[in-house]
Structure formats: structure tokens, C-alpha cells
XYZ file of C-alpha atoms in Angstrom:
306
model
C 72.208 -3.862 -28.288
C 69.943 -6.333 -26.695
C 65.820 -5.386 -26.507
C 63.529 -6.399 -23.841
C 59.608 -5.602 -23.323
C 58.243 -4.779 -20.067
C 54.484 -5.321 -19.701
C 52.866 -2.618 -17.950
C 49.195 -2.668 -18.507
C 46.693 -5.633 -18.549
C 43.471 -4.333 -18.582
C 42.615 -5.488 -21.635
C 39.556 -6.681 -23.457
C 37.391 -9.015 -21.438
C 39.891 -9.304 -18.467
C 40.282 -10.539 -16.001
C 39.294 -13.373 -18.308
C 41.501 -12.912 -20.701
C 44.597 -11.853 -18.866
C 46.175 -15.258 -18.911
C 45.785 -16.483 -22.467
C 47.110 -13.157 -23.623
C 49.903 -12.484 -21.178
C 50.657 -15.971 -22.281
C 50.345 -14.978 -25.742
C 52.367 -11.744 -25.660
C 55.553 -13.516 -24.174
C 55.869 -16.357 -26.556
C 55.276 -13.790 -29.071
C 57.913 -11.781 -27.092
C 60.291 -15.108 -27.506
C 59.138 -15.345 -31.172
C 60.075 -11.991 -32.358
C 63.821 -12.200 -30.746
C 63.656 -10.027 -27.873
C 66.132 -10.751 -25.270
C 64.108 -10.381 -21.954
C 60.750 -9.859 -20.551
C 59.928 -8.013 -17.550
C 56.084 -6.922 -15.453
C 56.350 -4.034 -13.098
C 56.255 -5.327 -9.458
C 53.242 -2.975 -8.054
C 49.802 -4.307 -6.136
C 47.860 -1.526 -7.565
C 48.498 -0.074 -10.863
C 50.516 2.700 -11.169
C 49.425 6.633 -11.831
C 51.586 7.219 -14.306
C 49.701 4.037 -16.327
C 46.186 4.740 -15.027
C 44.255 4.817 -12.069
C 44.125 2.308 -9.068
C 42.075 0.077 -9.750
C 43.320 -1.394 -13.142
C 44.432 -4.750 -13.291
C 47.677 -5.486 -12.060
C 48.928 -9.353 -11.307
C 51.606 -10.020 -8.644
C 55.046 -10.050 -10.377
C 56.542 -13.061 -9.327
C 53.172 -14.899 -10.261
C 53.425 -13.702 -13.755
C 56.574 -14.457 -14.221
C 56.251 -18.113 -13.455
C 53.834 -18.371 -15.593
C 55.811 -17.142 -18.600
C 58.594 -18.674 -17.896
C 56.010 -22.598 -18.238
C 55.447 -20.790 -21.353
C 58.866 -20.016 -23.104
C 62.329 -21.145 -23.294
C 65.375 -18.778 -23.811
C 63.755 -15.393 -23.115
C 65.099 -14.119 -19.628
C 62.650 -12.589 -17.172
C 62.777 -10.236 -14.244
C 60.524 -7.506 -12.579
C 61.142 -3.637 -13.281
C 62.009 -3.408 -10.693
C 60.863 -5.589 -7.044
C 60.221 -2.688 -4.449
C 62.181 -3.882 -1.713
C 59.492 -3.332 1.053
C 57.386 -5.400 -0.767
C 58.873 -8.564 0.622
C 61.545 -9.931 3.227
C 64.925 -10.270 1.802
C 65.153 -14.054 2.370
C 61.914 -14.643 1.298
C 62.682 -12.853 -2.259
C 65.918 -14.360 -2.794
C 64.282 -17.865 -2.429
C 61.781 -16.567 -4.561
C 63.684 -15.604 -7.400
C 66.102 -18.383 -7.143
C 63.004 -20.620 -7.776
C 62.065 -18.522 -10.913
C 65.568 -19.024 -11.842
C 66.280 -22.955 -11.422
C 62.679 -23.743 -12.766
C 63.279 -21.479 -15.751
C 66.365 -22.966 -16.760
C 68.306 -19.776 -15.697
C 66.627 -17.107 -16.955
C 65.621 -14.961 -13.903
C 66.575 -11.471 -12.310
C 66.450 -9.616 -9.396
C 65.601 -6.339 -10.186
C 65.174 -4.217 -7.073
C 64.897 -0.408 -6.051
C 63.668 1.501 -3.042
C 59.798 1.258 -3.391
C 57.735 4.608 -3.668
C 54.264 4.312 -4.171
C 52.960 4.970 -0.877
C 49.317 4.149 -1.910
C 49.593 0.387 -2.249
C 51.676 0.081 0.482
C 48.819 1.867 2.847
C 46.205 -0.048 0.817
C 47.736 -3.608 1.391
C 48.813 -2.680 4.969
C 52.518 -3.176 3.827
C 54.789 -0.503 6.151
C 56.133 2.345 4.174
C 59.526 3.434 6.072
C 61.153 6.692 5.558
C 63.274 6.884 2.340
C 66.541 7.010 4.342
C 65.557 3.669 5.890
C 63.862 2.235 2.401
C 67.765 3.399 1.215
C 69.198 1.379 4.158
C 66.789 -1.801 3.584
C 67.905 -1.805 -0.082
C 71.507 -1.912 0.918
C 70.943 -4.898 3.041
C 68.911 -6.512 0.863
C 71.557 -6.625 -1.458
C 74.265 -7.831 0.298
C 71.839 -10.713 1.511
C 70.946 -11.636 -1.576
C 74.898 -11.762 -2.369
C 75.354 -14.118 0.467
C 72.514 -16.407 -0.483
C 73.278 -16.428 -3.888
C 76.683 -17.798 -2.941
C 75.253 -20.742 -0.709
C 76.317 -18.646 2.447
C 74.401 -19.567 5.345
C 75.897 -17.884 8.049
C 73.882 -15.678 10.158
C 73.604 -12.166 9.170
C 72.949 -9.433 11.156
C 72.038 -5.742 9.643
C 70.315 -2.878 11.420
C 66.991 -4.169 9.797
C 67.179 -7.919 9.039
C 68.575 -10.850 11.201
C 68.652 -14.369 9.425
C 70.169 -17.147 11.383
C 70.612 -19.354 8.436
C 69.979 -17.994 5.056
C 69.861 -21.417 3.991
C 69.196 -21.118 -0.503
C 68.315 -24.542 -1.557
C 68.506 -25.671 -4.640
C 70.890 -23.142 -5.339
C 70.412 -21.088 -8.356
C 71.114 -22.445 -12.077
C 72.437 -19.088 -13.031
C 76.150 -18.655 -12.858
C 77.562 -17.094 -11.310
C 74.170 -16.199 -9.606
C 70.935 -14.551 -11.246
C 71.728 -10.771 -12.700
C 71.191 -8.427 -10.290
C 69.433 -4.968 -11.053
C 69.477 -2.150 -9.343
C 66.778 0.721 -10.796
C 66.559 4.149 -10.503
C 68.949 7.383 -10.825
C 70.137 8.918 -7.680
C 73.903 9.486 -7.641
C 74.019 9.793 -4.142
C 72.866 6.247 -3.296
C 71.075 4.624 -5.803
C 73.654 4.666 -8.318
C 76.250 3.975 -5.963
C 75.049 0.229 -5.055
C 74.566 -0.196 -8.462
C 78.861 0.225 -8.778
C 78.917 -2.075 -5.453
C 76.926 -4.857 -6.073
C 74.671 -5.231 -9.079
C 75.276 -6.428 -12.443
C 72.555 -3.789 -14.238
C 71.901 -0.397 -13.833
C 67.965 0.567 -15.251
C 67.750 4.416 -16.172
C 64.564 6.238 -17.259
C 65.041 7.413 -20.394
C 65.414 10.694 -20.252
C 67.350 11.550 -23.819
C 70.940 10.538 -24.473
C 72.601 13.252 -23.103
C 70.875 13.332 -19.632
C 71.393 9.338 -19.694
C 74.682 9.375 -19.862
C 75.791 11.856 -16.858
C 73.920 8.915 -15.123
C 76.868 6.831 -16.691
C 79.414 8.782 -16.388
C 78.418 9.094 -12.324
C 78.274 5.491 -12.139
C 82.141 5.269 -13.808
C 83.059 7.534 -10.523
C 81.660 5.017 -7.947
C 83.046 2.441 -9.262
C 86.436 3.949 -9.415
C 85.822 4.547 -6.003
C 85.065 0.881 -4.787
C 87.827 -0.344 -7.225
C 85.398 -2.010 -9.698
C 85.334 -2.303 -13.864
C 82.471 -0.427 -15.072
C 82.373 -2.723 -17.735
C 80.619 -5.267 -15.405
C 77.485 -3.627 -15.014
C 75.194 -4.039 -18.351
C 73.790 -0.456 -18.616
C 70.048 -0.316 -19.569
C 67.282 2.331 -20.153
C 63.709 2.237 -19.960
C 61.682 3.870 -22.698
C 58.009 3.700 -24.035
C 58.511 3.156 -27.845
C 54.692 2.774 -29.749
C 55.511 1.056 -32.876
C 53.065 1.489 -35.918
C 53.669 0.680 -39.033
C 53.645 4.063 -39.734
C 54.683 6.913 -37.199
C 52.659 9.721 -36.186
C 49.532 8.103 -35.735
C 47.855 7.195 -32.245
C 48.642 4.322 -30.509
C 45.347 2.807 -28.434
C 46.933 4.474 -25.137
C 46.277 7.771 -26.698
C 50.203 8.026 -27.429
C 52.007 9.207 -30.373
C 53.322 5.735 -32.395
C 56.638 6.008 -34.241
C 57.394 3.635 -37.023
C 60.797 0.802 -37.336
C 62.636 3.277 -38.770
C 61.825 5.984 -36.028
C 62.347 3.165 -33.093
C 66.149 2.078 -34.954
C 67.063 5.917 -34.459
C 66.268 6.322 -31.055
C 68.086 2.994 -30.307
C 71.075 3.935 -32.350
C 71.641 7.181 -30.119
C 71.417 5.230 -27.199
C 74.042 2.773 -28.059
C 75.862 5.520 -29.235
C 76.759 6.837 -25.223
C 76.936 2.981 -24.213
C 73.644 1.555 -23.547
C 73.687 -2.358 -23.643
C 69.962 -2.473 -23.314
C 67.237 -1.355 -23.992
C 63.456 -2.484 -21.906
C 60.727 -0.763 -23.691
C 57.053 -0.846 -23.311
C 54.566 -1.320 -25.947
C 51.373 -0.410 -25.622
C 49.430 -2.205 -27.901
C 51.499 -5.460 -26.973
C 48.176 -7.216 -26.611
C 47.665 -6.844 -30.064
C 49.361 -9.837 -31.718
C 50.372 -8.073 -35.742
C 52.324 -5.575 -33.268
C 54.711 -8.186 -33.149
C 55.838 -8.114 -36.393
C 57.085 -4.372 -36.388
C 59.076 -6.216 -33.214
C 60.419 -8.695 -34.938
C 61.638 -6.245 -37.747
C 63.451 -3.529 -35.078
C 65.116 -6.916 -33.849
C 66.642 -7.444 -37.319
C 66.996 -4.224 -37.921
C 69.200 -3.259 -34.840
C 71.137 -6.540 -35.052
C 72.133 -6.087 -38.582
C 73.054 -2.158 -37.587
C 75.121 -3.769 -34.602
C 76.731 -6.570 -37.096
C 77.987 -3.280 -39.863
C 79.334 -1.323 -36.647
C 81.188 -4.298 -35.491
């Protein structure tokens, strides 16, 4: 099983000062301790579920440039790009930059959009879902054609390019991963069977996570796709302490190595490939060792199962 961290929260002591040397810090440390991928929410404001409004947040696509200056081999993406938040064209080119000045490490991750606030905020327009659903779709299938090097026009109900024109192309091959997030079976899931390489899936316990599956095995049989193309991933909050059952400095409970290898094993057990996990106390550099141990840890659990 491969382990990413997303980053989540950056108000942390004396930003907005100290945002960049410990942003920078956290993903060489990231790099350092093994982890396969790093990935930053792409939101304006911060998000409720984190904390209120006006938090720091830094633009995604910003932050991820700058981490990539800063490492070499870990792969990095947003969790996921809302896909009002920018023209299609305009975030292919965008991430196809990431990806050829990174040496091939980028993804598109991309959903619907919801949070209504920063859209109204920003003055960015906020579309009915149905047409957020429809955007997504032909989003994707732009970013298809781009990826390929095809320039010829394209015409959808809500985006006309005369010449998607992708230059340099990307160093990814056959193009950077693309990742669809969210759950809904209806439509959500079922672009993830048409055209993306990675589904993301709240974690919402191995059981409930892997109906998600299971629906996404039924689209594909339905488009005539392998469902052992798409790299299935979950996103989970996992507080690592040295010991469990203390606080972490969000207030949440922490669980220990040990704890963390469990919870991973029953994942992989109903055919996760990945795991994206946020860490609270990621600003905190000694959390990195209790990384660097689940690393080893689940790679020598994966090398006995094998």
C-alpha cells in the first residue's frame, strides 16, 4: 500500500511568516520519511470542517510548485481542484507545468466544487450541482484531449476551445494521473470508471468503502473498462503519537504506529492501493519519525503478504 499526506491546515505558529519555511520543511520531511505523495486541499478560504474562514489557506497550485523546487521523487497533486475554480484549459496547462517542471510528479485531482462560501467571497460563479456535474464531465474529457497533444477545437455545452494547444507536453506518461474525488454512484463514481486513473473515497470504515468499490466495478463493466486501472484511494485523518490515546494539538484523539498499521491493514484488506492521510501536528518535525516507522512498518507487512 502506498501512503501520502495531505496538508490541510497552516495556521501555524508565527504565520504567515512562517508558512513557507515550514511547508517547505514538512514536504522534504514528507520525502524523507518515504511517503509516496503529497497533496494541499485546493480551497480560497479554509474549510469548516478544519476551522473557520479566515485561517490561512495558500492557493494550491502555488504550493505545490513550491514543493515540488523543494523535493525530488515525492508526487504531488491537490485533494482535490474544484472544477469551478478555474477554466479547463487554463488548469490543464497548469498542471502540465507542475508536471514537466517537477520531473513528472504531478496530478490532477478534480471533483465538483461545494463550498459555496468562497466561491461568493471571491466572486467565482457557483452553478447548480447538475451543471457543476456537467462542467466536471467536460473538464475531463478536455483534459484527455490536451493531455494527448490534441488541438482540435472542442465544443461542449459549457466550454469552446479553438485550439487546446498543451505545450511542452507533459513528462508524465502516458499523461499526469488523473483523480476523480468524491462518492456518488450516480455520477461521480461513474467518471471515475470513464476516465480517471484514481478514485479518492472518504474514509468511512472498510465496509462502507468498499460498496464504493464494488459500485465502481459495475461502471466499469458497463463502459467495458478493467477496474484494475484505477488506483483506489481513501482519505483518512490518522494522529500519530507515540503513544495512542492522548490528544493531538487539534484537540483529536492520537493513535500510536501500531494503531495506524491496523487501520491500514483493513483497508488493504477490501483493495485500497492508497492511502492520503492528514496529520495534524505535521508542522511538528519529531512527528516524522512515527511516519517514517508506519512506512516500514506497512512495507514490511506488504513484503510477508506478498
Amino acid at each position: 500500500m502506498k501512503i501520502g499526506l495531505q496538508v490541510s491546515y497552516f495556521s501555524w505558529p508565527d504565520a504567515p511568516a512562517s508558512i513557507g519555511p515550514t511547508f517547505g520543511r514538512i514536504a522534504q520531511d514528507a520525502e524523507g520519511a518515504g511517503l509516496s505523495s503529497l497533496w494541499v486541499m485546493d480551497h480560497f478560504f479554509q474549510i469548516s470542517m478544519v476551522g473557520p474562514p479566515e485561517l490561512d489557506m495558500l492557493e494550491g497550485y502555488t504550493a505545490l510548485a513550491f514543493a515540488a523546487g523543494l523535493t525530488s521523487r515525492i508526487q504531488l497533486g491537490t485533494l482535490v481542484t474544484g472544477v469551478t475554480h478555474r477554466h479547463p484549459g487554463l488548469l490543464v496547462k497548469t498542471v502540465t507545468s507542475l508536471d514537466v517542471l517537477s520531473g513528472g510528479r504531478a496530478w490532477l485531482g478534480i471533483g465538483a466544487a461545494w463550498n459555496e462560501e468562497e466561491h461568493l467571497g471571491l466572486g467565482v460563479p457557483y452553478p447548480a450541482l447538475k451543471e457543476r456535474f456537467e462542467r466536471l464531465e467536460e473538464t475531463l474529457q478536455i483534459a484527455h484531449r490536451m493531455f494527448a497533444g490534441d488541438e482540435s477545437p472542442f465544443h461542449g455545452r459549457h466550454y469552446q476551445l479553438e485550439r487546446p494547444l498543451n505545450v511542452p507536453a507533459p513528462v508524465s506518461r502516458p499523461h499526469p494521473p488523473i483523480m476523480v474525488g468524491g462518492s456518488g454512484e450516480r455520477k461521480t463514481l461513474r467518471m471515475v470508471a470513464q476516465y480517471a486513473d484514481a478514485c479518492n473515497i472518504f474514509d468511512m470504515g472498510p465496509e462502507a468503502v468498499r460498496a464504493k468499490y464494488d459500485v465502481i466495478d459495475r461502471h466499469c463493466a458497463d463502459v467495458g473498462r478493467d477496474p484494475a486501472e484505477i488506483e483506489r484511494t481513501v482519505i483518512a485523518r490518522m494522529p500519530l503519537a507515540r503513544r495512542g490515546q492522548g490528544a493531538a494539538a487539534s484537540g483529536e484523539d492520537t493513535m500510536s504506529v501500531a494503531q495506524a498499521v491496523d487501520k491500514l491493514g483493513a483497508l488493504a484488506e477490501i483493495g485500497t492501493d492508497a492511502v492520503l492521510f492528514g496529520l495534524p501536528d505535521a508542522h511538528q518535525p519529531q512527528v516524522f519519525e512515527l511516519v517514517a516507522e508506519l512506512v516500514e512498518q506497512v512495507g514490511a507487512s506488504a513484503t510477508d503478504a506478498g
